[in-house]
Amino acid sequence: STTMQDDIINIKGGKQLAEHERHTS
C-alpha cells in the first residue's frame, strides 16, 4: 500500500507541475 500511495502522490505532483509549467510558459 505504501507504493500505491507514493504512486498517487507522484501522479498528483506531476499533474500540479504540468499545470504550473503550462501557466508559466
Short mmCIF file of C-alpha atoms in Angstrom, two decimals:
data_model
loop_
_atom_site.label_atom_id
_atom_site.label_comp_id
_atom_site.label_asym_id
_atom_site.label_seq_id
_atom_site.Cartn_x
_atom_site.Cartn_y
_atom_site.Cartn_z
CA SER A 1 0.00 0.00 0.00
CA THR A 2 2.97 2.29 0.59
CA THR A 3 3.98 2.01 -3.07
CA MET A 4 0.42 2.76 -4.15
CA GLN A 5 0.32 5.90 -2.00
CA ASP A 6 3.68 7.00 -3.39
CA ASP A 7 2.40 6.49 -6.95
CA ILE A 8 -0.70 8.57 -6.21
CA ILE A 9 1.45 11.34 -4.71
CA ASN A 10 3.78 11.24 -7.71
CA ILE A 11 0.84 11.40 -10.13
CA LYS A 12 -0.71 14.34 -8.24
CA GLY A 13 2.67 16.08 -8.07
CA GLY A 14 3.27 15.51 -11.78
CA LYS A 15 -0.12 16.99 -12.65
CA GLN A 16 0.50 20.04 -10.47
CA LEU A 17 3.93 20.57 -12.03
CA ALA A 18 2.50 20.19 -15.54
CA GLU A 19 -0.24 22.72 -14.82
CA HIS A 20 2.26 25.10 -13.23
CA GLU A 21 4.55 24.87 -16.27
CA ARG A 22 1.59 25.45 -18.57
CA HIS A 23 0.62 28.66 -16.77
CA THR A 24 4.23 29.81 -16.56
CA SER A 25 5.03 29.26 -20.24
#
